[in-house]
XYZ file of C-alpha atoms in Angstrom:
434
model
C 0.000 0.000 0.000
C 2.866 2.387 0.806
C 4.557 1.601 -2.504
C 1.361 2.153 -4.497
C 0.721 5.437 -2.686
C 4.264 6.645 -3.375
C 4.152 5.677 -7.057
C 0.728 7.288 -7.471
C 1.967 10.561 -5.992
C 5.063 10.544 -8.184
C 3.132 9.665 -11.349
C 0.454 12.320 -10.927
C 2.988 14.893 -9.768
C 5.197 14.248 -12.779
C 2.621 15.337 -15.367
C 2.240 18.987 -14.197
C 5.982 19.147 -13.537
C 6.759 18.192 -17.129
C 4.148 20.641 -18.382
C 5.725 23.464 -16.366
C 9.197 22.517 -17.610
C 8.051 22.860 -21.237
C 6.465 26.300 -20.778
C 7.942 29.352 -22.528
C 9.451 31.753 -19.945
C 8.835 34.804 -22.120
C 5.181 33.936 -22.571
C 4.798 33.260 -18.895
C 6.391 36.611 -17.965
C 4.112 38.485 -20.375
C 0.983 36.712 -19.139
C -0.801 37.218 -15.863
C 0.209 35.002 -13.007
C -3.220 33.384 -12.960
C -3.169 32.451 -16.619
C 0.460 31.524 -17.161
C 0.949 28.068 -18.563
C -2.735 27.230 -18.510
C -4.190 25.872 -21.733
C -7.356 24.253 -22.866
C -5.712 20.836 -22.749
C -4.870 21.230 -19.065
C -8.411 22.361 -18.287
C -9.870 19.395 -20.166
C -7.557 17.008 -18.312
C -8.623 18.515 -14.985
C -12.291 18.152 -15.890
C -11.720 14.574 -17.039
C -10.157 13.674 -13.705
C -13.128 15.092 -11.804
C -15.550 13.215 -14.073
C -13.599 10.003 -13.471
C -13.662 10.596 -9.701
C -17.423 11.049 -9.626
C -18.064 8.128 -11.992
C -15.948 5.711 -9.969
C -17.507 6.968 -6.739
C -20.964 6.292 -8.153
C -19.954 2.751 -9.068
C -18.719 2.143 -5.516
C -21.846 3.674 -4.009
C -24.102 1.480 -6.145
C -22.104 -1.608 -5.183
C -22.267 -0.624 -1.531
C -26.011 -0.016 -1.796
C -26.568 -3.465 -3.309
C -24.609 -5.105 -0.493
C -26.534 -3.138 2.141
C -29.858 -4.227 0.664
C -28.577 -7.797 0.375
C -27.444 -7.821 4.008
C -30.792 -6.430 5.118
C -32.507 -9.232 3.192
C -30.272 -11.852 4.831
C -31.068 -10.632 8.338
C -34.761 -10.328 7.476
C -35.002 -13.938 6.312
C -33.084 -15.287 9.304
C -32.607 -18.997 9.805
C -36.136 -20.156 10.534
C -36.327 -19.442 14.262
C -35.789 -16.632 16.751
C -32.144 -16.644 17.865
C -32.648 -14.167 20.715
C -32.365 -15.577 24.229
C -30.997 -18.967 23.143
C -27.831 -20.487 24.609
C -26.345 -23.830 23.621
C -23.672 -26.166 24.984
C -22.435 -29.556 23.799
C -22.101 -32.650 25.915
C -20.498 -35.957 24.976
C -21.134 -39.179 26.914
C -18.129 -41.515 26.943
C -18.947 -44.945 25.547
C -17.011 -46.618 28.371
C -19.551 -45.441 30.937
C -22.634 -45.003 28.772
C -22.539 -48.035 26.507
C -26.226 -48.853 26.984
C -28.484 -46.760 24.782
C -31.091 -46.651 27.557
C -28.566 -44.978 29.852
C -27.879 -42.285 27.257
C -31.571 -41.676 26.695
C -32.209 -41.460 30.425
C -29.281 -39.103 30.967
C -30.410 -36.566 28.364
C -34.043 -36.813 29.432
C -33.084 -36.028 33.031
C -30.625 -33.273 32.078
C -33.151 -31.476 29.881
C -35.664 -31.643 32.727
C -33.119 -30.204 35.194
C -32.154 -27.345 32.848
C -35.776 -26.539 32.099
C -36.502 -26.211 35.838
C -33.760 -23.594 36.331
C -34.890 -20.046 37.179
C -34.965 -17.864 34.084
C -35.151 -20.806 31.654
C -38.403 -20.820 29.713
C -37.749 -23.900 27.562
C -34.971 -26.436 27.169
C -34.241 -29.305 24.805
C -31.444 -31.133 22.992
C -30.453 -32.038 19.437
C -27.620 -33.919 17.802
C -26.591 -31.256 15.258
C -27.496 -27.694 16.120
C -28.163 -25.170 13.328
C -25.278 -22.783 12.552
C -22.834 -25.117 14.314
C -21.277 -26.438 11.115
C -22.069 -30.119 11.575
C -24.744 -32.429 10.268
C -25.805 -35.865 9.097
C -27.774 -37.013 6.057
C -28.973 -40.224 4.440
C -31.232 -41.508 1.701
C -34.914 -42.379 2.134
C -38.069 -42.976 0.172
C -41.764 -42.403 0.762
C -44.012 -45.421 0.756
C -47.059 -44.038 -1.054
C -45.258 -44.180 -4.417
C -42.861 -46.532 -6.221
C -39.371 -46.949 -4.744
C -36.770 -45.164 -6.946
C -34.043 -47.107 -8.685
C -30.737 -47.617 -6.823
C -28.635 -44.472 -7.011
C -31.712 -42.277 -7.484
C -32.993 -42.275 -3.921
C -33.704 -38.823 -2.474
C -31.603 -37.694 0.486
C -32.358 -35.542 3.503
C -30.644 -34.278 6.615
C -31.538 -36.276 9.692
C -31.632 -35.033 13.270
C -32.569 -36.817 16.463
C -33.739 -34.629 19.262
C -35.601 -34.170 22.499
C -39.353 -33.782 22.030
C -39.395 -30.098 23.121
C -36.802 -28.989 20.559
C -39.134 -27.249 18.090
C -40.978 -25.503 20.916
C -37.709 -24.317 22.444
C -36.303 -23.003 19.182
C -39.571 -21.446 18.075
C -39.719 -23.424 14.815
C -43.363 -23.195 13.687
C -45.585 -26.262 13.437
C -47.303 -26.162 10.029
C -49.317 -29.376 10.101
C -49.928 -32.330 12.401
C -48.282 -32.427 15.805
C -44.912 -32.333 17.526
C -43.343 -35.159 19.508
C -44.727 -35.872 22.960
C -44.241 -38.368 25.791
C -46.406 -40.960 24.051
C -43.680 -41.378 21.397
C -41.685 -43.751 23.585
C -39.162 -46.458 22.712
C -41.872 -49.111 22.401
C -44.341 -46.950 20.463
C -44.642 -47.050 16.654
C -41.897 -45.064 14.949
C -42.862 -41.499 14.040
C -41.003 -38.616 12.386
C -41.476 -34.925 11.737
C -40.423 -33.500 8.369
C -39.558 -30.019 7.192
C -41.696 -27.972 4.852
C -39.193 -28.376 1.988
C -39.514 -32.161 2.135
C -43.309 -32.048 2.493
C -43.721 -29.695 -0.466
C -41.445 -31.842 -2.617
C -43.551 -34.979 -2.249
C -46.956 -33.567 -1.263
C -47.147 -30.077 -2.792
C -50.935 -29.964 -2.343
C -50.831 -31.059 1.300
C -51.346 -34.469 2.818
C -47.832 -34.969 4.201
C -49.185 -35.988 7.625
C -50.144 -39.647 7.689
C -47.990 -41.294 5.005
C -44.919 -43.290 5.987
C -41.323 -43.097 4.843
C -38.523 -45.627 4.903
C -34.926 -44.887 5.809
C -32.018 -47.325 5.607
C -30.112 -47.134 8.911
C -28.854 -50.582 9.808
C -32.231 -52.149 9.247
C -34.735 -50.228 7.149
C -36.727 -47.997 9.499
C -40.334 -47.291 8.596
C -41.953 -44.323 10.360
C -45.204 -42.406 10.093
C -45.029 -38.678 9.411
C -46.932 -36.995 12.244
C -45.957 -33.361 11.717
C -44.575 -30.758 9.335
C -42.469 -27.883 10.680
C -40.914 -24.786 9.142
C -37.628 -24.925 7.262
C -34.383 -24.210 9.079
C -31.397 -22.762 7.240
C -28.851 -24.955 8.960
C -25.740 -23.408 7.394
C -26.768 -19.764 7.434
C -29.518 -17.414 6.254
C -28.094 -17.132 2.746
C -28.071 -20.903 2.202
C -31.006 -22.795 0.714
C -32.821 -24.805 3.421
C -32.280 -28.536 3.043
C -34.951 -31.178 3.494
C -34.942 -32.580 7.027
C -36.278 -35.599 8.884
C -36.529 -35.269 12.664
C -36.515 -38.348 14.912
C -37.391 -38.475 18.587
C -34.154 -39.459 20.347
C -36.037 -41.956 22.514
C -36.844 -43.958 19.374
C -33.646 -43.265 17.452
C -30.765 -43.987 19.807
C -27.611 -43.997 17.656
C -25.869 -41.096 19.414
C -23.670 -40.122 22.334
C -23.114 -36.393 21.716
C -25.932 -33.864 21.880
C -26.256 -30.119 22.219
C -28.328 -28.759 25.064
C -30.230 -25.626 24.076
C -32.184 -23.351 26.423
C -34.348 -20.298 25.834
C -33.807 -17.885 28.669
C -34.782 -14.483 29.977
C -32.087 -11.834 30.266
C -28.521 -12.551 29.156
C -28.382 -16.208 28.036
C -24.773 -16.591 29.194
C -25.821 -15.778 32.771
C -27.440 -19.223 32.960
C -24.419 -21.239 31.838
C -23.018 -21.649 35.361
C -26.304 -23.148 36.556
C -26.347 -25.513 33.560
C -22.801 -26.647 34.375
C -23.837 -27.241 37.960
C -26.677 -29.524 36.863
C -24.320 -31.540 34.642
C -21.802 -31.827 37.474
C -24.521 -33.003 39.829
C -25.344 -35.834 37.420
C -21.753 -36.696 36.440
C -18.804 -34.641 37.798
C -16.496 -35.897 35.034
C -18.575 -34.539 32.140
C -17.645 -31.090 30.791
C -19.903 -28.725 28.888
C -18.098 -27.382 25.841
C -18.702 -25.184 22.816
C -20.911 -22.883 24.863
C -22.374 -20.208 22.570
C -25.451 -18.048 22.191
C -27.435 -18.449 18.993
C -27.128 -14.711 18.388
C -23.341 -15.142 18.334
C -23.626 -18.068 15.919
C -25.889 -16.043 13.639
C -23.490 -13.110 13.767
C -20.643 -15.392 12.682
C -22.756 -16.818 9.864
C -23.201 -13.353 8.342
C -19.761 -11.993 9.334
C -18.260 -12.237 5.856
C -21.176 -10.443 4.234
C -21.092 -7.783 6.958
C -17.357 -7.223 6.498
C -17.591 -6.897 2.701
C -20.556 -4.526 3.049
C -18.778 -2.318 5.603
C -15.483 -2.318 3.700
C -17.082 -1.345 0.398
C -19.261 1.212 2.197
C -16.201 2.871 3.754
C -14.362 2.926 0.423
C -17.424 4.337 -1.326
C -17.780 7.075 1.294
C -14.122 8.050 1.022
C -14.321 8.037 -2.774
C -17.445 10.221 -2.695
C -15.713 12.703 -0.377
C -12.670 12.813 -2.655
C -14.915 13.369 -5.668
C -16.650 16.255 -3.923
C -13.281 17.747 -2.985
C -12.325 17.466 -6.653
C -15.495 19.253 -7.758
C -14.904 21.972 -5.166
C -11.276 22.378 -6.250
C -12.052 22.607 -9.958
C -14.906 25.066 -9.449
C -12.838 27.197 -7.059
C -9.955 27.250 -9.519
C -12.346 28.122 -12.337
C -13.594 31.097 -10.342
C -10.048 32.279 -9.649
C -9.173 31.911 -13.333
C -12.215 33.900 -14.416
C -12.101 36.601 -11.746
C -11.103 39.299 -14.252
C -13.757 38.096 -16.704
C -16.385 38.035 -13.977
C -15.484 41.608 -13.031
C -15.924 42.730 -16.627
C -19.305 41.010 -16.891
C -20.536 42.552 -13.668
C -19.235 45.984 -14.714
C -21.258 45.630 -17.927
C -24.444 44.846 -15.998
C -24.430 41.107 -15.188
C -26.028 40.444 -11.806
C -24.839 38.046 -9.094
C -27.468 35.425 -9.962
C -26.303 35.265 -13.590
C -22.673 34.881 -12.571
C -23.459 32.155 -10.014
C -25.653 30.265 -12.494
C -22.819 30.178 -15.035
C -20.511 28.526 -12.521
C -23.227 26.077 -11.456
C -24.003 25.167 -15.080
C -20.360 24.227 -15.550
C -20.476 22.068 -12.411
C -23.777 20.466 -13.415
C -22.381 19.604 -16.840
C -19.428 17.793 -15.243
C -21.646 16.052 -12.677
C -24.210 15.009 -15.289
C -21.550 13.543 -17.575
C -19.925 11.738 -14.640
C -23.174 10.207 -13.386
C -24.032 8.972 -16.885
C -20.633 7.280 -17.211
C -20.770 6.015 -13.625
C -24.275 4.616 -14.109
C -23.141 2.623 -17.130
C -20.117 1.404 -15.178
C -22.337 0.418 -12.257
C -24.444 -1.754 -14.562
C -21.287 -3.518 -15.735
C -20.074 -3.893 -12.138
C -23.385 -5.449 -11.149
C -22.641 -8.491 -13.317
C -19.527 -9.169 -11.248
C -21.496 -8.837 -7.998
C -24.134 -11.466 -8.736
C -22.444 -14.002 -6.473
C -22.133 -11.431 -3.670
C -25.777 -10.416 -3.270
C -28.694 -12.400 -1.870
C -32.235 -12.182 -3.244
C -31.548 -8.682 -4.612
C -31.393 -7.900 -8.322
C -27.998 -6.504 -9.282
C -29.812 -4.272 -11.773
C -31.770 -2.503 -9.062
C -33.262 0.834 -10.227
C -33.928 1.951 -6.644
C -30.306 1.489 -5.549
C -28.947 3.120 -8.720
C -31.315 6.082 -8.380
C -30.592 6.542 -4.672
C -26.813 6.438 -5.172
C -27.021 8.827 -8.130
C -29.194 11.355 -6.294
C -27.009 11.154 -3.179
C -23.705 11.629 -4.991
C -25.027 14.265 -7.396
C -26.593 16.187 -4.524
C -23.386 16.219 -2.526
C -21.355 17.164 -5.612
C -23.713 20.049 -6.427
C -23.539 21.202 -2.812
C -19.740 21.240 -3.026
C -19.917 23.564 -6.048
C -22.259 26.051 -4.359
C -19.540 27.814 -2.380
C -17.382 28.594 -5.453
C -20.520 29.818 -7.250
C -21.491 32.058 -4.337
C -17.927 33.355 -4.151
C -18.088 34.277 -7.813
C -21.365 36.105 -7.230
C -19.753 38.213 -4.485
C -16.803 39.363 -6.635
C -16.192 43.127 -6.377
C -16.079 44.417 -10.000
C -13.584 47.170 -9.163
C -11.113 44.796 -7.535
C -11.723 42.157 -10.198
C -10.810 44.570 -13.010
C -7.433 45.120 -11.314
C -6.988 41.367 -10.697
C -3.824 39.790 -12.078
């Protein structure tokens, strides 16, 4: 960055230096100090630089606006449940001491009950793979009210086994049927809950509750679908929700690690010590680990998008400020160059409004040309940004219009002071100006 800055300063400083070195001393001595060495080519180059500044700033502002709208859309969609007030912690039962599946089931049933009875805990549950935690499990299956697909063409879905209060604790909506309850015990007929994505794939017109599905897991498990719940974006709000099959952990016992999740009042982390105490009371050798709030997990899931949005927003703001400084500098220099001319015009009867409007028309011409070029560039830039935005059209008229109006307004405002200064020129002093 230091090297680029140094080379940029040298390169852009070299051009006027070479121009000054080629100037004719006699001509410069005969001319006024304000007009020496200044030609139309230099003025056009200066205008071109200002136009380029504004155009590039507009492109950055449009890109920043698209990312802001995209980020707002990501946070609006969420992950399928309310993350506020949720705290989670993992627990792993060693196989040496919990080899019997009934012992594992009993342990998690008792622990969830203990956590749920803690002061400030509204709901508690457990699941094998928590959303936004980066882990998961999936397998193939088929539904039994239609022909079984050929080998290699079986559909697949994520599978989760969980405590019966999980969907209530997380706030995942029940769309049809029922949730798990205490009647879904180890000796009861197998039942599952499916996500909306899976239900709509096989029963788009409804009727997902009641049919059975088969899942190869050791033996082929056949379970009745008793409920349909909302989709959960397991890997983040900008990821397409995958089809899911939920099993009651009492009936599906192939696990030893689960994540305890609790919905609390106040700061969720304030309840972690009490949760640890309950685990220690049941087994002093078991540690709780990976303790996180769901808000923190969600924040991490959108961290990259947030960083890119903020970085581009900062760069766009700096570029817009530099562009406005450029407009101000060019207009101020134009006024100083035309001070004598302005004095003559005012001496011949031109009023302050006419003089100011001439300066503003020059600024508006530069700004209009720059926004036209920048708008075209922004449309080209939008093609590159398609993979960076979420559910927002990269050719968004609202964002383009807002960025254009904002930048043009600020640029016009920066040219007002030079225009007002020109309007206040004293004709007598201006006629003597050199």
